[in-house]
mmCIF file of C-alpha atoms and ligand atoms in Angstrom:
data_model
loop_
_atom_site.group_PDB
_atom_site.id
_atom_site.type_symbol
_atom_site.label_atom_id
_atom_site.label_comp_id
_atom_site.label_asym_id
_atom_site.label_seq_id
_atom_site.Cartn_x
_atom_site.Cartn_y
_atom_site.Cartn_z
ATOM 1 C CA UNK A 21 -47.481 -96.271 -80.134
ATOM 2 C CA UNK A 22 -49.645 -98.606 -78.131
ATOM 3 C CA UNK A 23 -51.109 -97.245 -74.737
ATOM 4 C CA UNK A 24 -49.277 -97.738 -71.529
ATOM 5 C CA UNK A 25 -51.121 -100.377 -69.011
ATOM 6 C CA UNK A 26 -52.760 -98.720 -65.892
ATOM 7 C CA UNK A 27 -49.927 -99.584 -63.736
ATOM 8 C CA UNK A 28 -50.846 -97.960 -61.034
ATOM 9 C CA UNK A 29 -53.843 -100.038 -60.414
ATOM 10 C CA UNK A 30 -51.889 -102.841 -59.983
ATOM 11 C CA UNK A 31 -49.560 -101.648 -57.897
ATOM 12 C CA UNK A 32 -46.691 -100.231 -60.081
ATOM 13 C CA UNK A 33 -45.170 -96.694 -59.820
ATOM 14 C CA UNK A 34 -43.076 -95.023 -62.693
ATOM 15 C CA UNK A 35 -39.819 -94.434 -61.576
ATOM 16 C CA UNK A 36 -38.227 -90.991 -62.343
ATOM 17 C CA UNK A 37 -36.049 -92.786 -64.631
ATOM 18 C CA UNK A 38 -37.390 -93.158 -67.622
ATOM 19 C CA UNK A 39 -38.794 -96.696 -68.342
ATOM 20 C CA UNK A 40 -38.414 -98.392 -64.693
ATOM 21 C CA UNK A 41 -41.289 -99.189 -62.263
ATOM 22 C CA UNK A 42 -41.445 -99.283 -58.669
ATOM 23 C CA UNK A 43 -43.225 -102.687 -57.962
ATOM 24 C CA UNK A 44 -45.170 -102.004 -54.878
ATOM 25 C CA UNK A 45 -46.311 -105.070 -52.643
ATOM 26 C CA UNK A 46 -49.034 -105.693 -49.965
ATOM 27 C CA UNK A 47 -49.430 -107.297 -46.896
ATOM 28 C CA UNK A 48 -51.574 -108.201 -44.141
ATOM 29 C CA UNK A 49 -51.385 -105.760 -41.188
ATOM 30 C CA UNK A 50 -47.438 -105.828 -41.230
ATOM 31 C CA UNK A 51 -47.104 -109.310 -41.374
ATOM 32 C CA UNK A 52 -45.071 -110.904 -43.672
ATOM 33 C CA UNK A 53 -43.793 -114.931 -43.037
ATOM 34 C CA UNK A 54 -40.261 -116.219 -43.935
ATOM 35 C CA UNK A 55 -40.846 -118.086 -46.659
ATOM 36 C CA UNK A 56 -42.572 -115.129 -48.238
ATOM 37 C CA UNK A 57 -39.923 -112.776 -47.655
ATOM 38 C CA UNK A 58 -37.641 -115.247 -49.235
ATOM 39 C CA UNK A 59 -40.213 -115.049 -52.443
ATOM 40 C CA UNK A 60 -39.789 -111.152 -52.597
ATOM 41 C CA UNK A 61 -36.029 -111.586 -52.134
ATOM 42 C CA UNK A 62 -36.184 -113.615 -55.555
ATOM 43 C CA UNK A 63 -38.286 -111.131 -57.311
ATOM 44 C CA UNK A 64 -36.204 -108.520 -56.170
ATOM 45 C CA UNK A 65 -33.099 -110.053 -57.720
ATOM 46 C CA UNK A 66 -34.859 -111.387 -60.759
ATOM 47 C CA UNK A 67 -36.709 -108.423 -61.221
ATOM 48 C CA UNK A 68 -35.254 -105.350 -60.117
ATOM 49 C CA UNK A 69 -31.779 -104.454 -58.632
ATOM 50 C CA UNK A 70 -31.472 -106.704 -56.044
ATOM 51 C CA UNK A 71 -33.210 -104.274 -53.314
ATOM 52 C CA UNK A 72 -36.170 -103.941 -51.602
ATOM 53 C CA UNK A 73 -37.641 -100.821 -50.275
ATOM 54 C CA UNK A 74 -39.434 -100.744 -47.245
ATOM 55 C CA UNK A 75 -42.528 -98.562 -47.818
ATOM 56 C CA UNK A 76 -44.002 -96.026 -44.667
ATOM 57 C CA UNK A 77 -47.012 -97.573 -45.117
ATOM 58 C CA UNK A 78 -45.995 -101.619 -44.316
ATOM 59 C CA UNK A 79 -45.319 -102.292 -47.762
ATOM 60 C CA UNK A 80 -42.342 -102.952 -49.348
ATOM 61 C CA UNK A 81 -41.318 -101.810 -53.049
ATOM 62 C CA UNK A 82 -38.758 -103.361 -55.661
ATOM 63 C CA UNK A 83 -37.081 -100.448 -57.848
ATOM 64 C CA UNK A 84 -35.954 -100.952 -61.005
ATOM 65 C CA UNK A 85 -38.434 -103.269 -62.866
ATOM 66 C CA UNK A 86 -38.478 -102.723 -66.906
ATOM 67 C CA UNK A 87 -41.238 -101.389 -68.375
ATOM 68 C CA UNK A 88 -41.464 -104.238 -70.807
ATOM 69 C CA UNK A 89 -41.286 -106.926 -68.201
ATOM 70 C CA UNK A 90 -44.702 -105.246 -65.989
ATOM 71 C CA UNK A 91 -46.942 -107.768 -67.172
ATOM 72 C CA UNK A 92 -43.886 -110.717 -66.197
ATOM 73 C CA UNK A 93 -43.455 -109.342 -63.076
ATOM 74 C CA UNK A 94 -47.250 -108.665 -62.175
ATOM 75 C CA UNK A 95 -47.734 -112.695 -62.548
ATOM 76 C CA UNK A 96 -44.402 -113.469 -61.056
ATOM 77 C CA UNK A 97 -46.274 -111.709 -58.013
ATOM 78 C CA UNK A 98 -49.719 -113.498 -58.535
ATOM 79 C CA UNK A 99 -47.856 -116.926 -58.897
ATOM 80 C CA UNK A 100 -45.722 -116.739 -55.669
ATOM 81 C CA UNK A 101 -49.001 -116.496 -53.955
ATOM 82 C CA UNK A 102 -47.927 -112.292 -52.540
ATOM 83 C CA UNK A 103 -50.179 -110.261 -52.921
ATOM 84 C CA UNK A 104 -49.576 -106.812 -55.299
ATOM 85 C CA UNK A 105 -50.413 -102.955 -54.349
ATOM 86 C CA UNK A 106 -52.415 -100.739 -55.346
ATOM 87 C CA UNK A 107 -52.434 -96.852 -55.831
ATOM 88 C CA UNK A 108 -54.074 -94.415 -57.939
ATOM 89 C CA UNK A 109 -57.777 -93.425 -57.083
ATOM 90 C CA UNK A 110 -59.248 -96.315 -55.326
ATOM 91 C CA UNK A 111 -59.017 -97.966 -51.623
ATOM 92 C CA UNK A 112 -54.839 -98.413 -51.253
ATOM 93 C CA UNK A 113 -53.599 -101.325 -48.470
ATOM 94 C CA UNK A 114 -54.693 -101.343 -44.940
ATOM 95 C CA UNK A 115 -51.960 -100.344 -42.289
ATOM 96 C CA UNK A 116 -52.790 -101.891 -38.938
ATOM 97 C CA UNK A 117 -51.107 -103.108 -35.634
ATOM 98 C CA UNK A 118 -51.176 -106.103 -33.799
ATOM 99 C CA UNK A 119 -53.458 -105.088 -31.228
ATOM 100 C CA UNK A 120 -54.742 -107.915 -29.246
ATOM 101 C CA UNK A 121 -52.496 -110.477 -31.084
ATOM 102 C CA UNK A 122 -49.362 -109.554 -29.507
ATOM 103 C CA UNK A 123 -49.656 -105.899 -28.177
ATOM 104 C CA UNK A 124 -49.869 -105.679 -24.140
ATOM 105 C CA UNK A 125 -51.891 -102.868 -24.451
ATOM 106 C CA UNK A 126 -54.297 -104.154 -27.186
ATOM 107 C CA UNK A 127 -57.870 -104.020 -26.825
ATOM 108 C CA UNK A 128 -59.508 -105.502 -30.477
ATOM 109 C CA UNK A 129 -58.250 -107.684 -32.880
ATOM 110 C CA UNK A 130 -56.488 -105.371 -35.045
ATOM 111 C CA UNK A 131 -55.352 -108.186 -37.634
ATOM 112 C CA UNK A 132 -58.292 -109.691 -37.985
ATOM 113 C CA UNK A 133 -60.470 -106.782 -39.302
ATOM 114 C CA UNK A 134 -57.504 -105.793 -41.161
ATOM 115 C CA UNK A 135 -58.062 -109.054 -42.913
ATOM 116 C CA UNK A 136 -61.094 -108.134 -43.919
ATOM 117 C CA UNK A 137 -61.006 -104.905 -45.002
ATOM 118 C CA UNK A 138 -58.171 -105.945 -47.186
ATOM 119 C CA UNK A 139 -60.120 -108.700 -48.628
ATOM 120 C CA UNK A 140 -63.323 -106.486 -49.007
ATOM 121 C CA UNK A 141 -62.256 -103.124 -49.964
ATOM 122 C CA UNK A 142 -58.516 -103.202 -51.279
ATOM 123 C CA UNK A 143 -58.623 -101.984 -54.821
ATOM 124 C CA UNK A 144 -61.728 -100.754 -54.876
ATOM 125 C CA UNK A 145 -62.358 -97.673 -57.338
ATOM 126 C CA UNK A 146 -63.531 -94.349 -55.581
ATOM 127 C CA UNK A 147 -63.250 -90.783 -56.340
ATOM 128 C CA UNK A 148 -59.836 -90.491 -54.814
ATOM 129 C CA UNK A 149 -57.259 -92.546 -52.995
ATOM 130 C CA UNK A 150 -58.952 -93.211 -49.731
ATOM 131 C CA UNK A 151 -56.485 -94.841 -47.031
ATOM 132 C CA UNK A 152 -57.422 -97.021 -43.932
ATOM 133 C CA UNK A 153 -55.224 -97.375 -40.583
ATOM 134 C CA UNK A 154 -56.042 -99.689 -37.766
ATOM 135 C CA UNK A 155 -55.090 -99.253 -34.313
ATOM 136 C CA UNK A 156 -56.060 -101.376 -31.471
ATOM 137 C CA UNK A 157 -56.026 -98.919 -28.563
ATOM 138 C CA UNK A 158 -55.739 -95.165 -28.099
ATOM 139 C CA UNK A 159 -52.286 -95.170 -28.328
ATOM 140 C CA UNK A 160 -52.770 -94.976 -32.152
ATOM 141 C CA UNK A 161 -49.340 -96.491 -33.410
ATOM 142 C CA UNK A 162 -50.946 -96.364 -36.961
ATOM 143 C CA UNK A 163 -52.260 -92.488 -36.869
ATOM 144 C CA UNK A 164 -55.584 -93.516 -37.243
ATOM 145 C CA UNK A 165 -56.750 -89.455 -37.448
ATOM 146 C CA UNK A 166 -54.311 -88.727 -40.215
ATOM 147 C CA UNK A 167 -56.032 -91.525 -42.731
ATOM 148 C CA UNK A 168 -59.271 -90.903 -44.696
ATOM 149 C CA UNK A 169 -61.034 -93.494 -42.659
ATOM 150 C CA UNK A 170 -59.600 -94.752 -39.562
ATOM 151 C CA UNK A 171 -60.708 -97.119 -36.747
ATOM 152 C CA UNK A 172 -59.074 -97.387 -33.345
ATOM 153 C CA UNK A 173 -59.915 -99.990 -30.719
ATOM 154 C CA UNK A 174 -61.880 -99.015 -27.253
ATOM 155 C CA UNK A 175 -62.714 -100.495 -24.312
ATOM 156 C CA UNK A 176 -65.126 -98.169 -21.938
ATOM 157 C CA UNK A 177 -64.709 -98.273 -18.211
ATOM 158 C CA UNK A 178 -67.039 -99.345 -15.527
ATOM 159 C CA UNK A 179 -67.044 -98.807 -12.042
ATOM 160 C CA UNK A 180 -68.094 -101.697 -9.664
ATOM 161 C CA UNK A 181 -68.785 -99.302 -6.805
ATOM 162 C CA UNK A 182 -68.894 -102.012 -4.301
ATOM 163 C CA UNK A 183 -65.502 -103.258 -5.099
ATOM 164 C CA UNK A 184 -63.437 -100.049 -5.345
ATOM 165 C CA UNK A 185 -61.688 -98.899 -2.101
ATOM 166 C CA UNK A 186 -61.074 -95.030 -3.230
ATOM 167 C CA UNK A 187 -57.198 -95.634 -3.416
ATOM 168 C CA UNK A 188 -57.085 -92.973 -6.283
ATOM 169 C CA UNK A 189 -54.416 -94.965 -8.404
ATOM 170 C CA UNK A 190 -56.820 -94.643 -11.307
ATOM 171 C CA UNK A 191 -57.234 -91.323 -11.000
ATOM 172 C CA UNK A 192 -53.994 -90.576 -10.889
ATOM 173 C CA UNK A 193 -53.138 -92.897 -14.024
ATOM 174 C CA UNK A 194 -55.932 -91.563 -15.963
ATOM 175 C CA UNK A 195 -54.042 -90.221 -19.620
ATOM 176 C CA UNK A 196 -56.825 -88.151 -19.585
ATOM 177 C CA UNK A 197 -57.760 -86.549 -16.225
ATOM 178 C CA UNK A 198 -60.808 -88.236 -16.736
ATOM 179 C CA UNK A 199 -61.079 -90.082 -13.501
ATOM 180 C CA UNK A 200 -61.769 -88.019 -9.882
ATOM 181 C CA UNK A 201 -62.919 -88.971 -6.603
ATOM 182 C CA UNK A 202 -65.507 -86.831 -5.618
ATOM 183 C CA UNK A 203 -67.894 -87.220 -2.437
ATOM 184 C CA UNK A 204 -66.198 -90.796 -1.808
ATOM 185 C CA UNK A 205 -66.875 -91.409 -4.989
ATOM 186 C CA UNK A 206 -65.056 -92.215 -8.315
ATOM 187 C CA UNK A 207 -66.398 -90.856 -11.323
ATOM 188 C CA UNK A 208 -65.643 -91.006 -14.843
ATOM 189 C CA UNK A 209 -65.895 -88.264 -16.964
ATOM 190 C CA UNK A 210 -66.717 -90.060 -20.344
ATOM 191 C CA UNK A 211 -66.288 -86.570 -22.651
ATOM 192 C CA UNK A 212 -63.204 -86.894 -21.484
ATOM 193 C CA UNK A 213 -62.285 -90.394 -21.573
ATOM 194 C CA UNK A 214 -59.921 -92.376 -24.124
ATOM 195 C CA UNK A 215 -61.477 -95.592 -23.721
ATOM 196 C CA UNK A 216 -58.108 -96.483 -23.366
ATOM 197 C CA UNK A 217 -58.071 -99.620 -20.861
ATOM 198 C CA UNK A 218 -55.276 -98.328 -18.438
ATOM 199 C CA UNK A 219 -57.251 -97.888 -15.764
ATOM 200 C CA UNK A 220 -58.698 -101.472 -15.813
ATOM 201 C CA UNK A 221 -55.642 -102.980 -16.064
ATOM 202 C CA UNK A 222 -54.386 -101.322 -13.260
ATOM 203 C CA UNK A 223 -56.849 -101.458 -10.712
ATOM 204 C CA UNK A 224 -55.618 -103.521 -7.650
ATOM 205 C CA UNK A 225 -59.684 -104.685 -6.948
ATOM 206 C CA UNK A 226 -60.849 -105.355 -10.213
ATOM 207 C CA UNK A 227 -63.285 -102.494 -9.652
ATOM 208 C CA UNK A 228 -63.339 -101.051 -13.278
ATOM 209 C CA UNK A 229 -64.881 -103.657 -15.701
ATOM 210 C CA UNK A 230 -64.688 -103.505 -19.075
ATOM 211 C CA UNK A 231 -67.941 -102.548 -20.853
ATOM 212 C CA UNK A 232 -69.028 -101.830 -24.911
ATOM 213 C CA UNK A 233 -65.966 -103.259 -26.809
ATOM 214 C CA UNK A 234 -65.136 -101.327 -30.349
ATOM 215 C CA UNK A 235 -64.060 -99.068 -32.455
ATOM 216 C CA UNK A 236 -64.228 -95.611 -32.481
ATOM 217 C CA UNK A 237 -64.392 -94.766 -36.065
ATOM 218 C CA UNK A 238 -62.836 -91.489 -37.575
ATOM 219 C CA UNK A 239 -63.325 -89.876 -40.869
ATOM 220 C CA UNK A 240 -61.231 -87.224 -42.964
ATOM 221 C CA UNK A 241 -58.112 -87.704 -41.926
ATOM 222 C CA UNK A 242 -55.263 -86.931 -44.181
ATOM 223 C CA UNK A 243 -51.347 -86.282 -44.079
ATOM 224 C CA UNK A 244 -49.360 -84.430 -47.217
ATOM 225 C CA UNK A 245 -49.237 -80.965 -47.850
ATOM 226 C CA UNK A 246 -52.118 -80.134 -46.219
ATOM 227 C CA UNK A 247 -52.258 -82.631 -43.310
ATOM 228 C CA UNK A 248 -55.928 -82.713 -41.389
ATOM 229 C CA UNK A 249 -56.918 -84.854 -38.602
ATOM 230 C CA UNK A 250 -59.742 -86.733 -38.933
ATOM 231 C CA UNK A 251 -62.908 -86.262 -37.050
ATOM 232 C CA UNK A 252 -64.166 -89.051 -34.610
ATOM 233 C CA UNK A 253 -68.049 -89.641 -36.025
ATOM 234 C CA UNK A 254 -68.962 -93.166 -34.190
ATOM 235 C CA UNK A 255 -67.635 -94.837 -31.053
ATOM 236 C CA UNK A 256 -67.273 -98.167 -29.900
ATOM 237 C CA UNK A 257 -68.932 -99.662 -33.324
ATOM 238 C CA UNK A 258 -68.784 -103.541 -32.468
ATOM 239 C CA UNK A 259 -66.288 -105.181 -34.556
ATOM 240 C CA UNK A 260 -69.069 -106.900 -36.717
ATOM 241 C CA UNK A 261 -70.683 -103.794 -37.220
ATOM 242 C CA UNK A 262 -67.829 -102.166 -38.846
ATOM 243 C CA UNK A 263 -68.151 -103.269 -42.506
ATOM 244 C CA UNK A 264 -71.618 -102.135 -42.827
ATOM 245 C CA UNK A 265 -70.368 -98.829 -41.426
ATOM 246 C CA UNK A 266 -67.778 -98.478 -43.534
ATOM 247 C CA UNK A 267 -69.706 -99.168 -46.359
ATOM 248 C CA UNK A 268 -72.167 -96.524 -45.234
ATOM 249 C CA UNK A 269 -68.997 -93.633 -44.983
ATOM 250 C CA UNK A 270 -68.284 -94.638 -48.916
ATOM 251 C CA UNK A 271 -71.456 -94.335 -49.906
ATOM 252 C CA UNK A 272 -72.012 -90.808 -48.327
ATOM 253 C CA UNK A 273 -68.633 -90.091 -49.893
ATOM 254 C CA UNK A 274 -69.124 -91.659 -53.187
ATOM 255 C CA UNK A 275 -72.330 -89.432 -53.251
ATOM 256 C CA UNK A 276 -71.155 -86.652 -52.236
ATOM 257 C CA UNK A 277 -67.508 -86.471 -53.807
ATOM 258 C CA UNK A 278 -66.221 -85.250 -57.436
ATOM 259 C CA UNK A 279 -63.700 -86.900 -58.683
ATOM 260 C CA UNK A 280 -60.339 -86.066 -57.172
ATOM 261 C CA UNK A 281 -62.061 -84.780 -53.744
ATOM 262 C CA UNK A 282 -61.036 -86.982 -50.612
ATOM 263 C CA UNK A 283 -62.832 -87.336 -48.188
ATOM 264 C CA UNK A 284 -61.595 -84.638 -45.804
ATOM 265 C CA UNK A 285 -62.647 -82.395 -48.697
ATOM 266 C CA UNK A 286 -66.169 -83.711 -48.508
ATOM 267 C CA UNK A 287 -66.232 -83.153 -44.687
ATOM 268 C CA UNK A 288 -65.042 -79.860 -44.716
ATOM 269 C CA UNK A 289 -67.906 -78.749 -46.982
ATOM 270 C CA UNK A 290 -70.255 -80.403 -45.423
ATOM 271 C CA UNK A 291 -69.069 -80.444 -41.947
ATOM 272 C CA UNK A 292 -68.393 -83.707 -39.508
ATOM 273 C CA UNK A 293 -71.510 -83.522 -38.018
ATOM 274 C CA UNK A 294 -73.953 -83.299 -41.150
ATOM 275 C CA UNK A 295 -71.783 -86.326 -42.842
ATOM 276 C CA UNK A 296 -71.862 -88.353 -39.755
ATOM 277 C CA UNK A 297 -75.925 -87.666 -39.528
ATOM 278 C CA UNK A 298 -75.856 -89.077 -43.028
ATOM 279 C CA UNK A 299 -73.558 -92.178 -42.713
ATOM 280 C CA UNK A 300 -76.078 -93.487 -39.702
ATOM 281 C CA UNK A 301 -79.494 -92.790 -41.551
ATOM 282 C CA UNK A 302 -77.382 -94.880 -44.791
ATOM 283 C CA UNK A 303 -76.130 -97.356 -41.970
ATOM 284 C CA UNK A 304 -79.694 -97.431 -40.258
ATOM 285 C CA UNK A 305 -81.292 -97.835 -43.619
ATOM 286 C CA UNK A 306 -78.789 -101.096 -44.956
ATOM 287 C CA UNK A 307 -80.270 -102.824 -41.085
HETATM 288 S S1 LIG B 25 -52.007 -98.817 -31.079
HETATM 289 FE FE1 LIG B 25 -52.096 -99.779 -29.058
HETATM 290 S S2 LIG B 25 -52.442 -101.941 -29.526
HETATM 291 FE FE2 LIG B 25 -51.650 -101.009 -31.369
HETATM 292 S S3 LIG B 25 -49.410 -101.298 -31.264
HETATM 293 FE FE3 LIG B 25 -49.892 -99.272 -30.445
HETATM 294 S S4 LIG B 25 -49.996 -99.613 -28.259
HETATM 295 FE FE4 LIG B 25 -50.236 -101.621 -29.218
HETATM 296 S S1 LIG B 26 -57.795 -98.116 -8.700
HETATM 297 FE FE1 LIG B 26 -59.613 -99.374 -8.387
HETATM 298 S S2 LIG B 26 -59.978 -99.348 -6.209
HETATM 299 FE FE2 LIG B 26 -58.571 -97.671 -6.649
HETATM 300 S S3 LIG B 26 -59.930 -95.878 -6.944
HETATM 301 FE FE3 LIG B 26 -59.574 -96.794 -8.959
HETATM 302 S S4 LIG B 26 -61.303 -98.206 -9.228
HETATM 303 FE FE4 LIG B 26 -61.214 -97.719 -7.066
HETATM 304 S S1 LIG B 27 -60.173 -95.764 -19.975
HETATM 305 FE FE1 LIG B 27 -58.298 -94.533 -19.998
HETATM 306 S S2 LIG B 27 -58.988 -92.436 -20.334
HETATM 307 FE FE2 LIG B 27 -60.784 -93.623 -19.726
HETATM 308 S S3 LIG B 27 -60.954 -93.338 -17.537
HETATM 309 FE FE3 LIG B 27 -59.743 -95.213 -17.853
HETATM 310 S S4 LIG B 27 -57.603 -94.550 -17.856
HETATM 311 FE FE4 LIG B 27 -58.875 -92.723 -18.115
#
């Protein structure tokens, strides 16, 4: 008997019934356009059983493709220009939100690193399944702390001290309690701080600007069995500093991992602080 294709490295999950495949599709940061879902409509009816599952995790999966008909179906996918999954032990698809594009309360641009971290890193073989979430505030609509690497948009605070009047709406906005007035004058606690944006939004004076722009970059998150939250190891890495980041995080992991071990196994041997030491002397290093 001839041996089975890999399908889960293109995207294909065995069904519990014997012989049938879940075909698993991709897509940029949630976005999917008409025309495309028309494509997956077709699939699904040529395909499968005429339904499409919509996956936790942005996707969306057709149930009921034959075994015989994988390799079919996988260029059916290529040719209608979609782009597949992928699962197994390697980088799976990017969840992000729309941050800046549409979100009121977006402070990055969610999609567009999303883009790029789907075009750089989808697919790409590593110990164990490592997922990314982006968020683009600290709202974290796409749980950012429960994903092996996660990066969540921030915007610090800065007060113009000549412009604010002391009206204490800030302060009493703050998500945080990071904000007081003390000695007639406002102060932000920064350990305590979300990075958030609310406050300079809301200030009637335009006395908080905005200052470093980012990410604040967390590692070792996971959900499952044995859900972890990640731990935050850089803040407010410029957007265009990210991908050399991240590629410093995988190669600490890759380095330090056995096969199987996610990352928030890594980082609980280790510990946070030790692994995010080594990611910037690997960052500082690749300069
Ligand atoms: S994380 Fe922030 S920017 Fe993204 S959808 Fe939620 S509220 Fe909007
Ligand atoms: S809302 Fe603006 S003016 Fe009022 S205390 Fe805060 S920074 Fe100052
Ligand atoms: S950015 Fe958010 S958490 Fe930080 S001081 Fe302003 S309102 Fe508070």
């Amino acid at each position: 008997m001839s041996k089975k294709p890999d399908f889960k490295k293109y995207g294909f999950i065995p069904q519990r019934q014997p012989g049938l495949l879940l075909m698993r599709l991709r897509n940029r940061a949630g976005n999917i356009t008409a025309a495309d879902l028309c494509k997956v409509a077709e699939l699904a009816e040529r395909f499968g059983t005429g339904k499409v599952h919509v996956t936790i995790r942005q996707g969306m999966e057709i149930p009921g493709v034959k075994e015989e008909q994988f390799e079919e179906a996988r260029q059916a996918v290529l040719a209608a220009g979609l782009l597949p999954a992928v699962c197994g032990l390697r980088i799976r698809p990017v969840v992000a939100c729309p941050g800046t594009n549409t979100c009121p309360y977006g402070l990055v641009n969610t999609e567009a690193l999303a883009a790029r971290l789907d075009a750089e890193f989808v697919g790409r073989d590593l110990p164990a399944k490592t997922k990314f979430a982006v968020s683009g505030c600290a709202n974290a609509c796409t749980k950012p702390q429960a994903h092996d690497i996660g990066f969540r948009g921030a915007a610090e605070p800065v007060v113009d001290h000549e412009l604010c009047v002391k009206c204490g709406a800030c302060v009493k906005r703050c998500p945080a309690q990071a904000m007081a007035i003390d000695n007639e004058t406002l102060a932000i606690d920064y350990d305590q701080c979300l990075a958030c944006g609310v406050c300079v939004r809301l200030c009637p004076k335009q006395a908080l600007k905005t200052g470093r722009v980012g990410y604040h970059i967390f590692a070792g998150g996971k959900g499952g069995r044995y859900p972890n939250d990640a731990a935050l190891i850089a803040t407010f890495v410029a957007e265009e500093e990210v991908i050399p980041y991240l590629e410093a995080i995988l190669a600490v992991y890759q380095e330090l991992a056995d096969k199987g071990q996610r990352l928030s196994m890594v980082m609980a041997r280790h510990g946070a602080a030790a692994i995010a030491a080594q990611v910037e002397k690997v960052a500082a290093a690749a300069e």
